[in-house]
Each structure stands twice: as C-alpha cells, then as structure tokens.
mmCIF file of N, CA and C in Angstrom:
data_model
loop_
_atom_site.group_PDB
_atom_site.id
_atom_site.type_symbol
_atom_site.label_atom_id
_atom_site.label_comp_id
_atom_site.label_asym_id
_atom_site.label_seq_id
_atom_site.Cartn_x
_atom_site.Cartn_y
_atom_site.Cartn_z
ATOM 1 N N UNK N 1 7.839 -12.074 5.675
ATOM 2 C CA UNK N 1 7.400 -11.789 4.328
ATOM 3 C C UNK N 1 6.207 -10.846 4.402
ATOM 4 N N UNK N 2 6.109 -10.056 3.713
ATOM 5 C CA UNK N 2 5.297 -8.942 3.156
ATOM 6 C C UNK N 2 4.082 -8.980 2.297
ATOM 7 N N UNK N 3 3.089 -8.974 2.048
ATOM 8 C CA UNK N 3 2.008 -9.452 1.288
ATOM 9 C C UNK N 3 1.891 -8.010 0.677
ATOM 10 N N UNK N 4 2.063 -8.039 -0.667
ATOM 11 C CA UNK N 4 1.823 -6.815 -1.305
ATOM 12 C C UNK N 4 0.449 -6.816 -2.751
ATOM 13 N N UNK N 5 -0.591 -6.033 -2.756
ATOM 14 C CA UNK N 5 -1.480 -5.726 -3.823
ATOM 15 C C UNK N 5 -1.149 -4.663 -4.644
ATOM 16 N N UNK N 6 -0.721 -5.071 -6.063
ATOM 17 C CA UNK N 6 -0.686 -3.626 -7.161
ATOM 18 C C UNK N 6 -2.178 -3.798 -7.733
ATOM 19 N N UNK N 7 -2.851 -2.372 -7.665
ATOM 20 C CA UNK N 7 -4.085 -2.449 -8.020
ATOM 21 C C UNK N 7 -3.749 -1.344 -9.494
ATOM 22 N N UNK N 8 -4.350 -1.564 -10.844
ATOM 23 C CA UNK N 8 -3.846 -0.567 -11.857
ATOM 24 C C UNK N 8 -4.454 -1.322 -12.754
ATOM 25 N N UNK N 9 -5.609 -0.791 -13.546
ATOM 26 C CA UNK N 9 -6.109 -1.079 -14.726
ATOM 27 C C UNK N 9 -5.417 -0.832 -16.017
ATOM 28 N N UNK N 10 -4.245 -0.355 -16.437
ATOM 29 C CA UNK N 10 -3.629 -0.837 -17.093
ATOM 30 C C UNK N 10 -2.425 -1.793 -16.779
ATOM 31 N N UNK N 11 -2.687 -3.616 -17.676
ATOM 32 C CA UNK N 11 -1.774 -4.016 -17.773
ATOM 33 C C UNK N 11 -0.326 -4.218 -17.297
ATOM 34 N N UNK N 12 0.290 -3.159 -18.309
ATOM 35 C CA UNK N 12 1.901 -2.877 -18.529
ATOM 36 C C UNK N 12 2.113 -2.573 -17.264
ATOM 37 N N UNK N 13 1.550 -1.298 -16.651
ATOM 38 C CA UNK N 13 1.730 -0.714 -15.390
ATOM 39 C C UNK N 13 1.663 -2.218 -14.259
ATOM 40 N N UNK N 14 0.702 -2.928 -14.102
ATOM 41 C CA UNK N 14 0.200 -3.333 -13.439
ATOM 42 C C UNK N 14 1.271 -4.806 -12.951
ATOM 43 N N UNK N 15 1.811 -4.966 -14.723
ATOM 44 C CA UNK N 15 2.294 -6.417 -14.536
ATOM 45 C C UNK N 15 4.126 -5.680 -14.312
ATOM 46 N N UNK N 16 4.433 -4.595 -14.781
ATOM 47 C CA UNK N 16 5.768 -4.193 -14.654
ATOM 48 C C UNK N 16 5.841 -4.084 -13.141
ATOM 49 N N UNK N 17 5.098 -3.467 -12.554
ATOM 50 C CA UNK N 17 5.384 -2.872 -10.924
ATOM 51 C C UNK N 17 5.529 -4.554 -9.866
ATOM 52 N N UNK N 18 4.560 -5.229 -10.543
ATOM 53 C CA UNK N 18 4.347 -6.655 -9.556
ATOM 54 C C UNK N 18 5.738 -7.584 -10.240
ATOM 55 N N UNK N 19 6.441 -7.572 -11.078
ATOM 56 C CA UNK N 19 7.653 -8.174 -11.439
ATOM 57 C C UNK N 19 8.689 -7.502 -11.232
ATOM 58 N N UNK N 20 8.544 -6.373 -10.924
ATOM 59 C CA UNK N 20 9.617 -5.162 -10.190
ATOM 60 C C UNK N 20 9.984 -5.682 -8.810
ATOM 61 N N UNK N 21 8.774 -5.851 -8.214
ATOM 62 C CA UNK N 21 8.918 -6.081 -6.964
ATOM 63 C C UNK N 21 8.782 -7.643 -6.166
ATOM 64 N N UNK N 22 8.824 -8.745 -7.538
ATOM 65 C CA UNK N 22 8.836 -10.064 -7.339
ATOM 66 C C UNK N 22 10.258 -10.656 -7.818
ATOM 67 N N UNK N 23 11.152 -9.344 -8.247
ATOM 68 C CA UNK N 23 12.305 -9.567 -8.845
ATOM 69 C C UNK N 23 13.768 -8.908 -7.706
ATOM 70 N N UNK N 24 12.969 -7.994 -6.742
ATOM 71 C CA UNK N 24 13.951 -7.575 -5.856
ATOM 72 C C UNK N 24 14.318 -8.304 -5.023
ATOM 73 N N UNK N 25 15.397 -8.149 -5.087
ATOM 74 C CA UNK N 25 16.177 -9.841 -3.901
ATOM 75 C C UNK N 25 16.467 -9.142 -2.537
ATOM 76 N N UNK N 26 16.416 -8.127 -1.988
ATOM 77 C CA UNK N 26 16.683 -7.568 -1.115
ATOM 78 C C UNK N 26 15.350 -7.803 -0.173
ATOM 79 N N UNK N 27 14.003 -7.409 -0.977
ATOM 80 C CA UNK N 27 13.008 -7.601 0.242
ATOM 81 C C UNK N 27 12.111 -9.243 -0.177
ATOM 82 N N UNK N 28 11.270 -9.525 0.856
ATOM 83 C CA UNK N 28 10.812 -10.852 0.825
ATOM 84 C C UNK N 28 9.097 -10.744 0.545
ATOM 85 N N UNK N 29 8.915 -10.342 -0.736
ATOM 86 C CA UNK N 29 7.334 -10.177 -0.986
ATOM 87 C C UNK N 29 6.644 -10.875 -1.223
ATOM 88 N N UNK N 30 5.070 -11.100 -1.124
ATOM 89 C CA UNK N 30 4.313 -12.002 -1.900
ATOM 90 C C UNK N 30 3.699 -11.146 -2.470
ATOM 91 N N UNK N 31 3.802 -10.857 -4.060
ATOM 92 C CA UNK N 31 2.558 -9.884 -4.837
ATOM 93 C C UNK N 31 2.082 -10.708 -5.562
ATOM 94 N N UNK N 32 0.533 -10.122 -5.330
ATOM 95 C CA UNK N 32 -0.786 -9.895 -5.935
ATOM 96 C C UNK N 32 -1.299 -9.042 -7.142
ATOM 97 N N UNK N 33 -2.001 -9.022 -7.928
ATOM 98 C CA UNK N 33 -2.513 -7.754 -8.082
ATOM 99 C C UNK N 33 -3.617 -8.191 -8.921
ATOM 100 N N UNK N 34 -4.344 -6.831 -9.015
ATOM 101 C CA UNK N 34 -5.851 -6.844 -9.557
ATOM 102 C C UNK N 34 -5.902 -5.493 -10.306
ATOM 103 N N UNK N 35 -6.660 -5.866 -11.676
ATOM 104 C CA UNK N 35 -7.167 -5.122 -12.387
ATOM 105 C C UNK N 35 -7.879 -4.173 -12.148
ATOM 106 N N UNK N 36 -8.467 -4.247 -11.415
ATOM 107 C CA UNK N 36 -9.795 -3.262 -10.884
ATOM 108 C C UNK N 36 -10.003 -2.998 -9.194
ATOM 109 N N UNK N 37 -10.311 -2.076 -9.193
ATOM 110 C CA UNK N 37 -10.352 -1.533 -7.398
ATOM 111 C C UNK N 37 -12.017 -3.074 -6.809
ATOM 112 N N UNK N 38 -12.910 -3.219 -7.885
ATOM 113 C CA UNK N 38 -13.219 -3.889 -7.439
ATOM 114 C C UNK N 38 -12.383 -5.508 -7.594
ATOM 115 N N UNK N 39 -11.982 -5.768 -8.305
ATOM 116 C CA UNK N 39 -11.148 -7.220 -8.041
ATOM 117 C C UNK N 39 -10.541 -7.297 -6.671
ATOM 118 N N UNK N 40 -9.857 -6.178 -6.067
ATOM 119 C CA UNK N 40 -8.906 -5.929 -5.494
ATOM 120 C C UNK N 40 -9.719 -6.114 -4.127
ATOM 121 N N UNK N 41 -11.236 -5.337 -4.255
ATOM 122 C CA UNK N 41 -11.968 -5.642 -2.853
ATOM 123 C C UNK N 41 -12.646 -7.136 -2.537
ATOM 124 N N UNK N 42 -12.858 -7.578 -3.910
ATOM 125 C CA UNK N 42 -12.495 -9.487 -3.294
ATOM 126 C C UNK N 42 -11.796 -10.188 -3.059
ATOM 127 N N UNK N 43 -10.092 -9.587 -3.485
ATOM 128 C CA UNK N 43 -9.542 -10.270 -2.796
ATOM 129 C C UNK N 43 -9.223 -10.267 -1.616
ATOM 130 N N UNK N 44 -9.347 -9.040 -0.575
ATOM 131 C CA UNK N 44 -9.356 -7.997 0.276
ATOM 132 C C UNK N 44 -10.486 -8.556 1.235
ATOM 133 N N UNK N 45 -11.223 -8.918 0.543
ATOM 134 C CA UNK N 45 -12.335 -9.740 1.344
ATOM 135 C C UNK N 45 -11.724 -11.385 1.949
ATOM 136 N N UNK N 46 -10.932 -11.736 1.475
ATOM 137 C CA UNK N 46 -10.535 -13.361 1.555
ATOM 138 C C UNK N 46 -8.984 -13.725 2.477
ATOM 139 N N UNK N 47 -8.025 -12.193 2.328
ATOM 140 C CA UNK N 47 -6.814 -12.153 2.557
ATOM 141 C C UNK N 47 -6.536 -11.127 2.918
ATOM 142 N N UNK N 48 -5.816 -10.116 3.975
ATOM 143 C CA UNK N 48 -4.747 -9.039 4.504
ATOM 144 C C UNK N 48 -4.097 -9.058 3.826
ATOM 145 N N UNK N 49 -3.449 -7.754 3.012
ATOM 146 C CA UNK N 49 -2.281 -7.194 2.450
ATOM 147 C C UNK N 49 -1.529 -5.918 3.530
ATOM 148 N N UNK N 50 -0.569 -6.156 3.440
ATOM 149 C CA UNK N 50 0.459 -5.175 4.277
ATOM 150 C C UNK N 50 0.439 -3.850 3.762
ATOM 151 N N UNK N 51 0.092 -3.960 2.000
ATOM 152 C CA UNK N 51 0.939 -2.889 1.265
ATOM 153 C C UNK N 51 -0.220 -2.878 0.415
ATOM 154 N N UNK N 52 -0.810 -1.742 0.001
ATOM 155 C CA UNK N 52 -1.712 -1.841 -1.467
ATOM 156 C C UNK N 52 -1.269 -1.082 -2.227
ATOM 157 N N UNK N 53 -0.661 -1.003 -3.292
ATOM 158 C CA UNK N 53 -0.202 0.071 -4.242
ATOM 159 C C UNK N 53 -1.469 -0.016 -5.538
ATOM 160 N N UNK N 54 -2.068 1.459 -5.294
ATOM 161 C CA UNK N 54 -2.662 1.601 -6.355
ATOM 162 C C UNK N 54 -2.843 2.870 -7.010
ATOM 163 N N UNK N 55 -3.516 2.673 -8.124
ATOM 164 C CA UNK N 55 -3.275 4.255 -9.434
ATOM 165 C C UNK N 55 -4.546 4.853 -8.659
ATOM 166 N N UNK N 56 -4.750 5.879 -9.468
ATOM 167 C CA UNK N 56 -5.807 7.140 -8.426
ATOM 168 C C UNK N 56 -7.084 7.020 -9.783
ATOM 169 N N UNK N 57 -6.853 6.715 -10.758
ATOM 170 C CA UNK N 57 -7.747 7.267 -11.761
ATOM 171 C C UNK N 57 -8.367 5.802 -12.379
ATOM 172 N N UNK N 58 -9.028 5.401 -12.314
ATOM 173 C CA UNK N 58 -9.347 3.675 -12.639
ATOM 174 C C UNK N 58 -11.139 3.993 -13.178
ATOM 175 N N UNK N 59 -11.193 2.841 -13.800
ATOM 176 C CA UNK N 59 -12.961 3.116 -14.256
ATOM 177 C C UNK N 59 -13.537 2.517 -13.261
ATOM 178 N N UNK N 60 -14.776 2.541 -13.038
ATOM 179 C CA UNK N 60 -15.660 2.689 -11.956
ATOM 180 C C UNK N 60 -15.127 2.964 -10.662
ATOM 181 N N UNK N 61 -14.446 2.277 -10.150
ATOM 182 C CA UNK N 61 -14.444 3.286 -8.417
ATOM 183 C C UNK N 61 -12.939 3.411 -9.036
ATOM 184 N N UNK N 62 -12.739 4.928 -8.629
ATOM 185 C CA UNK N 62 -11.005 5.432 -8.345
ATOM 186 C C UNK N 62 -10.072 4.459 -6.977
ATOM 187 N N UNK N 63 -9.470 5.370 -7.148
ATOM 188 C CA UNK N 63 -8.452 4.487 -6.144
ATOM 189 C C UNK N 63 -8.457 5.417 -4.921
ATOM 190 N N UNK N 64 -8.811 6.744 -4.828
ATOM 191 C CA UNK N 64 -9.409 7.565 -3.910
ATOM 192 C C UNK N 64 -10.247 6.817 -2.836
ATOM 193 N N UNK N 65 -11.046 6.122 -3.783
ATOM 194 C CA UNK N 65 -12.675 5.635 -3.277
ATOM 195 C C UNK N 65 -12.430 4.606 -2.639
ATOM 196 N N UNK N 66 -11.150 3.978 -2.977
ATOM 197 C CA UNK N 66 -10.813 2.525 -2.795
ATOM 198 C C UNK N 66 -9.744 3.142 -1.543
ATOM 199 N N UNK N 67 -9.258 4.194 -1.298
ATOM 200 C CA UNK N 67 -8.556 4.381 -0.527
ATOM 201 C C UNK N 67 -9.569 4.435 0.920
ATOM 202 N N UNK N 68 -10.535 5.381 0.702
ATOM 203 C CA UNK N 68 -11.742 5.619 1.925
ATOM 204 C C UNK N 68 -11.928 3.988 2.528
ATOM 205 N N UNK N 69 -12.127 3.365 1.535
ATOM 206 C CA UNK N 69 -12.537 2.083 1.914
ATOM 207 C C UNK N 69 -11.515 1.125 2.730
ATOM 208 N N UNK N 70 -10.409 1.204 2.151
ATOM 209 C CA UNK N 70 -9.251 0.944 2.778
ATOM 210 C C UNK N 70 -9.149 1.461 4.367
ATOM 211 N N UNK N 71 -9.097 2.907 4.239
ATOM 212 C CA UNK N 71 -8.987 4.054 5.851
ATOM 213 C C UNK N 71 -10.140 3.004 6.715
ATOM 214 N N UNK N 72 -11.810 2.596 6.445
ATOM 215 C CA UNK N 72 -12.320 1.897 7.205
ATOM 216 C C UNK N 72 -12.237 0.417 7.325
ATOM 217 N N UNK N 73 -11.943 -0.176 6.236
ATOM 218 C CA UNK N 73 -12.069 -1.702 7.014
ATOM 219 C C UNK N 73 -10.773 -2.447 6.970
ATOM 220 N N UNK N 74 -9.495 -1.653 6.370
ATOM 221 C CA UNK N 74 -8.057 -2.522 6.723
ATOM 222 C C UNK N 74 -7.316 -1.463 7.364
ATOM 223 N N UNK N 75 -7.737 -1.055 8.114
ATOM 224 C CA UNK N 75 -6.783 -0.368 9.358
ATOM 225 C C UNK N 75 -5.133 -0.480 8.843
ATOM 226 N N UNK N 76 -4.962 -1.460 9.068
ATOM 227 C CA UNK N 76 -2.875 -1.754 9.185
ATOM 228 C C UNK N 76 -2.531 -2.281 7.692
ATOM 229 N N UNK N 77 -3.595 -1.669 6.704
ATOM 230 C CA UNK N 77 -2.698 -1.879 5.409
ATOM 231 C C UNK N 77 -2.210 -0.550 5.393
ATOM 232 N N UNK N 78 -1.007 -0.620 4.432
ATOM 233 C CA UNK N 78 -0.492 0.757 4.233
ATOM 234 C C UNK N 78 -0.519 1.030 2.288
ATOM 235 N N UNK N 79 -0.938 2.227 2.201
ATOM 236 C CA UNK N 79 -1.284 2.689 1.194
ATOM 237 C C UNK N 79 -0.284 3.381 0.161
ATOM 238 N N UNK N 80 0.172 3.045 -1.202
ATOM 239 C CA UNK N 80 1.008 3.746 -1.954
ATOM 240 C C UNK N 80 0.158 3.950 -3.150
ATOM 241 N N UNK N 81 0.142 5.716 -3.153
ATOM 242 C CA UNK N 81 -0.525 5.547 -4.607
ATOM 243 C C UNK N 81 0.894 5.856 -5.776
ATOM 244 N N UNK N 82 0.637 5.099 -6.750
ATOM 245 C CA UNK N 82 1.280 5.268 -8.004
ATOM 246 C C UNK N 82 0.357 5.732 -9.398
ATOM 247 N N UNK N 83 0.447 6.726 -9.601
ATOM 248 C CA UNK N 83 -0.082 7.484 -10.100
ATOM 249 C C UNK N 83 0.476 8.181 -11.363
ATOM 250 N N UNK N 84 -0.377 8.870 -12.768
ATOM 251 C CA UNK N 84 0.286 9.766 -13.442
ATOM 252 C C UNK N 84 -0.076 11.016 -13.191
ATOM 253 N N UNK N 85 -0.657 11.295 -12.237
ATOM 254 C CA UNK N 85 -0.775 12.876 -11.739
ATOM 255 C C UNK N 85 -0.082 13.350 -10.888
ATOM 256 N N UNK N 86 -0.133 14.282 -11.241
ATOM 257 C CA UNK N 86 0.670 15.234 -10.068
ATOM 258 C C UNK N 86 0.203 16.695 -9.429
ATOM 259 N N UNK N 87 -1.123 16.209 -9.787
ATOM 260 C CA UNK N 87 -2.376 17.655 -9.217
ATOM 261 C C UNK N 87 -2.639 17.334 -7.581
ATOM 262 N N UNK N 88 -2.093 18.843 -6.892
ATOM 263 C CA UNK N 88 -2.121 18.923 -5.589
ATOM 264 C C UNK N 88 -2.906 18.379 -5.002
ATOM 265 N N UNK N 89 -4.293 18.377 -5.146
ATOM 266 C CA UNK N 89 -5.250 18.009 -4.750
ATOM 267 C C UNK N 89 -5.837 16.450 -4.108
ATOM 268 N N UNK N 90 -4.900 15.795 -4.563
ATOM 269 C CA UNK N 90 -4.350 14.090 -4.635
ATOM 270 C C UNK N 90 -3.658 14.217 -3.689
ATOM 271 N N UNK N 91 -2.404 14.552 -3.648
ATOM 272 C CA UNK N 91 -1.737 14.673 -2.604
ATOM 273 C C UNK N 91 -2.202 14.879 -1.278
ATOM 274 N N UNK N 92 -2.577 16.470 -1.150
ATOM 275 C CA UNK N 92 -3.520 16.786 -0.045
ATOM 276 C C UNK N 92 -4.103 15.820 0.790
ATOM 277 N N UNK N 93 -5.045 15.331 -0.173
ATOM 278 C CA UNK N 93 -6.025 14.173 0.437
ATOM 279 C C UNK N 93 -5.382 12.783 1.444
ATOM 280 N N UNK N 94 -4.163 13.022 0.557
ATOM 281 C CA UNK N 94 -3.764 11.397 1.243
ATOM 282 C C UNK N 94 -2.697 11.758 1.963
ATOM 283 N N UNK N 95 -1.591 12.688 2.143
ATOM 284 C CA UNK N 95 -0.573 12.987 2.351
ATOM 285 C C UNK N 95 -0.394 12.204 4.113
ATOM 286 N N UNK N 96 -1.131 12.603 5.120
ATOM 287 C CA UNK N 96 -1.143 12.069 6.182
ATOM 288 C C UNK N 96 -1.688 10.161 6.259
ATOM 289 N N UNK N 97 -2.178 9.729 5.446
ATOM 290 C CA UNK N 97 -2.044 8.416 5.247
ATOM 291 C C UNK N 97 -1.590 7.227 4.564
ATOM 292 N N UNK N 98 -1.112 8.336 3.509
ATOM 293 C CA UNK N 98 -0.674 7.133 2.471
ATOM 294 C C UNK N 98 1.137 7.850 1.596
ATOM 295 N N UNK N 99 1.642 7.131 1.021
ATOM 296 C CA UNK N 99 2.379 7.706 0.150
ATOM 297 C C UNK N 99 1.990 7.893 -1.027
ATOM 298 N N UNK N 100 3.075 8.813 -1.851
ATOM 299 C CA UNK N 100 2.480 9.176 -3.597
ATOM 300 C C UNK N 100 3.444 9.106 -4.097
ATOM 301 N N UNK N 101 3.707 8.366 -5.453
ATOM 302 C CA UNK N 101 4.903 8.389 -6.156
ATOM 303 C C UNK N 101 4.422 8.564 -7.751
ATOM 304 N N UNK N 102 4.722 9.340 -8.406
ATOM 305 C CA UNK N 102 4.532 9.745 -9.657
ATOM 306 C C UNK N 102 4.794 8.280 -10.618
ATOM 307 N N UNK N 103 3.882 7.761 -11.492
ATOM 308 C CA UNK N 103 4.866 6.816 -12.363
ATOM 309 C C UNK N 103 6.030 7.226 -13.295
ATOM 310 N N UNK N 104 6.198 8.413 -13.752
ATOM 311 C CA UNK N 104 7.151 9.060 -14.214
ATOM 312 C C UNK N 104 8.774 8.912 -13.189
ATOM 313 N N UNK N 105 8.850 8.855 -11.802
ATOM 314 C CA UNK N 105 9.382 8.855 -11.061
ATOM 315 C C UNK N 105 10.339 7.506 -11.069
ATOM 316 N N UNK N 106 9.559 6.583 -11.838
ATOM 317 C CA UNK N 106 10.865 5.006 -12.078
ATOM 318 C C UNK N 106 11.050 4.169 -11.020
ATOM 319 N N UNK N 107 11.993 2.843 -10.974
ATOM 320 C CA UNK N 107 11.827 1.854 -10.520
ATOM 321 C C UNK N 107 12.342 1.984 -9.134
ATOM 322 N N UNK N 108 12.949 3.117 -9.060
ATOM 323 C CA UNK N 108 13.925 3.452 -7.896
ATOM 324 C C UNK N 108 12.874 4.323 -6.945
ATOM 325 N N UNK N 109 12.154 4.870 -7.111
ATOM 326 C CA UNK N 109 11.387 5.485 -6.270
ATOM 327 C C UNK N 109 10.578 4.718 -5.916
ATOM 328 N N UNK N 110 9.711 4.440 -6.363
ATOM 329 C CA UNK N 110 9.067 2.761 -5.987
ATOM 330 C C UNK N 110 9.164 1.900 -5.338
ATOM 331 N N UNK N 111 10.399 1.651 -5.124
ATOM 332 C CA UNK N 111 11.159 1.193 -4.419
ATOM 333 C C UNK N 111 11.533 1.062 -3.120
ATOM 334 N N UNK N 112 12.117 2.590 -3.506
ATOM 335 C CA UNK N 112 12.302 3.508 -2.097
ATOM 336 C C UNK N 112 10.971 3.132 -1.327
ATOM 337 N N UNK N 113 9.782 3.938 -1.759
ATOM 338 C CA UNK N 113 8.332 3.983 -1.072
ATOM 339 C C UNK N 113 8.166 2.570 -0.403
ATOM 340 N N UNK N 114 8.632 1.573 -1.044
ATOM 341 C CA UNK N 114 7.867 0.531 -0.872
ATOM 342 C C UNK N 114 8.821 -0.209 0.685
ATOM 343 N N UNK N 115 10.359 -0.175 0.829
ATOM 344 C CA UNK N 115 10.982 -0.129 1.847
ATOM 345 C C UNK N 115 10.832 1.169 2.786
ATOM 346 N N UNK N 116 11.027 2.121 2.762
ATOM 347 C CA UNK N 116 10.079 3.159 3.792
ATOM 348 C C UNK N 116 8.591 2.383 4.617
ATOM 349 N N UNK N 117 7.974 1.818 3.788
ATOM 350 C CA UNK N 117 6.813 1.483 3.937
ATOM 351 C C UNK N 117 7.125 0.276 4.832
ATOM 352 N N UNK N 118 7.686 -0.834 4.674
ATOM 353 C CA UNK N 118 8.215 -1.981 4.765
ATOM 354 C C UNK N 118 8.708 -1.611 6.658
ATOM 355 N N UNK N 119 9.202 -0.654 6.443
ATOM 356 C CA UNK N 119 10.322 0.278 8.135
ATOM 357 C C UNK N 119 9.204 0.588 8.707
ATOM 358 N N UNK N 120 8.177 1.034 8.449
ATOM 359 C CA UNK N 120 7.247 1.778 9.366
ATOM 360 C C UNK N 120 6.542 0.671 9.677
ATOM 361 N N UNK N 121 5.920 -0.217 8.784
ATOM 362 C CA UNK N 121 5.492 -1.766 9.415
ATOM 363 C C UNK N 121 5.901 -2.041 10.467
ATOM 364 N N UNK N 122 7.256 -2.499 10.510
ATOM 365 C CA UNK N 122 8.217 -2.901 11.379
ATOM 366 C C UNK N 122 8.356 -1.951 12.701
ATOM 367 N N UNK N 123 8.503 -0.662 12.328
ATOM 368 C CA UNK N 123 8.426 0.092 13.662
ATOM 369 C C UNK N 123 7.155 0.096 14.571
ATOM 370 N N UNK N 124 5.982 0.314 13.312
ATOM 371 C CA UNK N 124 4.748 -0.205 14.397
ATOM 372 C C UNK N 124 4.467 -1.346 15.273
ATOM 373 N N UNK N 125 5.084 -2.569 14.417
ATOM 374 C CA UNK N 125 5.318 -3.965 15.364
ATOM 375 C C UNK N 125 5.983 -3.701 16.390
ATOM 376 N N UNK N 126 7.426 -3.509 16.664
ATOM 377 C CA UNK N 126 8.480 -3.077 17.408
ATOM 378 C C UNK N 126 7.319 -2.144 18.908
ATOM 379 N N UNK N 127 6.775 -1.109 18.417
ATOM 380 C CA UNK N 127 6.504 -0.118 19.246
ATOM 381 C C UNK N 127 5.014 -1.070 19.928
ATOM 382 N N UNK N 128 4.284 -2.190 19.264
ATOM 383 C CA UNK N 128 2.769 -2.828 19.397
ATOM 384 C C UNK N 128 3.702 -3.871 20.681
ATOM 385 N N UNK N 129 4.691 -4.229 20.545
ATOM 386 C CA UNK N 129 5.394 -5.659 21.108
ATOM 387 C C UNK N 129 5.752 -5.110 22.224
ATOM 388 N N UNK N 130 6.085 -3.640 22.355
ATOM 389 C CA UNK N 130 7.526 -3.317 23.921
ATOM 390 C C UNK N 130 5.550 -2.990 24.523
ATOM 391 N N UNK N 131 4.931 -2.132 23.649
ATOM 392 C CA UNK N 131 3.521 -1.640 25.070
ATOM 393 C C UNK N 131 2.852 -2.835 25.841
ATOM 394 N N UNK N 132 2.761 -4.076 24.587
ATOM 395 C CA UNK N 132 2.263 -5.142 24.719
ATOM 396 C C UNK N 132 3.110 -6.028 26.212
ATOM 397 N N UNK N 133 4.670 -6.082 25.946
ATOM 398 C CA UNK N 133 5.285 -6.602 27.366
ATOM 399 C C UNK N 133 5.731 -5.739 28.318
ATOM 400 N N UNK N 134 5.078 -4.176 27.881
ATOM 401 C CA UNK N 134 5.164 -3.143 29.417
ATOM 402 C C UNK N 134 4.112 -3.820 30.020
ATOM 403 N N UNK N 135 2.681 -3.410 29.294
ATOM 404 C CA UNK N 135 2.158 -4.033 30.060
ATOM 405 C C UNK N 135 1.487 -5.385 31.226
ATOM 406 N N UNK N 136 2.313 -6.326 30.429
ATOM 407 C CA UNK N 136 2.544 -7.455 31.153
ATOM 408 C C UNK N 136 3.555 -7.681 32.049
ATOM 409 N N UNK N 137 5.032 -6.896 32.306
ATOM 410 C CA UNK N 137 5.094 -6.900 33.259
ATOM 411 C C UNK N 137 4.735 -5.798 34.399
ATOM 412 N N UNK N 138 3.770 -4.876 34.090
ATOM 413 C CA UNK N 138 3.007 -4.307 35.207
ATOM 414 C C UNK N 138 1.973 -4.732 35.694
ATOM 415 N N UNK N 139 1.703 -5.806 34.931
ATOM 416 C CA UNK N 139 0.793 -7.102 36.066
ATOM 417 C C UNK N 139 1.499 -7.790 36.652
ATOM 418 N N UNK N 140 3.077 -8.083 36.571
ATOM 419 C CA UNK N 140 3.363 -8.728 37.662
ATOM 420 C C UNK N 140 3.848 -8.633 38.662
#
C-alpha cells in the first residue's frame, strides 16, 4: 500500500482528487490530505508519504516552496504537481523532480501520473534490494 497526500486549498479540488483516488480499485492507497502546505508539513512531520500531490499557487507558502522543502527533508517522497497553470516556468523548475499535470487534464491523467509514479517507486525498491544482496553476497 501506498501512502498518498493531496495538498490544495481549494476544497472541491482537494476532496475530488482524494475520492478519485480512494475510489480506484486497481491501486492500494491510503489518502490524506491537507488544506494548506502548512497542514501538510505537520503532518509530514508525524508520518512518510510516498506520493504528495500538490497545487503550485496556495496562500502563504506555494507549493513551489513546499516542494524545496520536500527536495530537503523527504528525499523518497515523490512529487505531483496538479495545477491550473500551464506557464513554462513551473514546469522548468520541477521537470527533473517531480511530475505536472494540468487540472484541466481530468481523472485519467491523474491517474496515469499517479501509477507512473507508483512504477518508479517500485523500480527504485527493485534496483535498492538487487545492490543491497550484490553486496552481501560479495561479503561472502
């Protein structure tokens, strides 16, 4: 099972995406979510999430800001922003660490991102487990 955070100060957004993805029978999630980038860093403080999906534009800290913060102290979460922009500049920034999915883009892309995301987990385990028993049997 998967521990997933939707972070999105609006509501609708917030409660549609976390019943989107508490309603898919295909993957095995536990979602969370928080109103605010700061809610999100207490819970973050108490519990590991696999997955943080959050909007870019939020009142007091963005999700940018919340992303930096993310890059230093949760290493092996993986980052989806869901967003209503689509200014390059967003992209740019995150493109090598995180994914971006337009909210305009629907339940299916979302989706997508969120199993992509789900595979690369898994491949990093896969690839952490074979170095982990190379190197144990080159101690023996």
């Amino acid at each position: 099972m998967y521990s997933v955070l939707v972070v999105d100060d609006e509501k609708i957004i917030r409660d549609g995406v976390s019943e989107l993805l508490k309603l898919e029978e295909t993957l095995e999630l536990d979602v969370v979510s928080a109103a605010s980038v700061s809610d999100a860093l207490l819970l973050l403080e108490s519990r590991m999430f696999d997955i943080i999906i959050t909007d870019i534009r939020m009142p007091q800290l963005s999700g940018l800001d919340f992303f930096d913060v993310i890059l230093k102290r949760w290493l092996r979460s993986r980052v989806i922003f869901l967003t209503g922009l689509s200014e390059f500049e967003y992209v740019y920034k995150v493109q090598n660490h995180a994914k971006y999915v337009l909210k305009s883009d629907g339940d299916e892309k979302i989706l997508a991102a969120i199993k992509e995301t789900i595979a690369e987990i898994e491949n990093d385990l896969y690839i952490d487990q074979t170095t982990h028993s190379n190197k144990a049997l080159a101690r023996v």
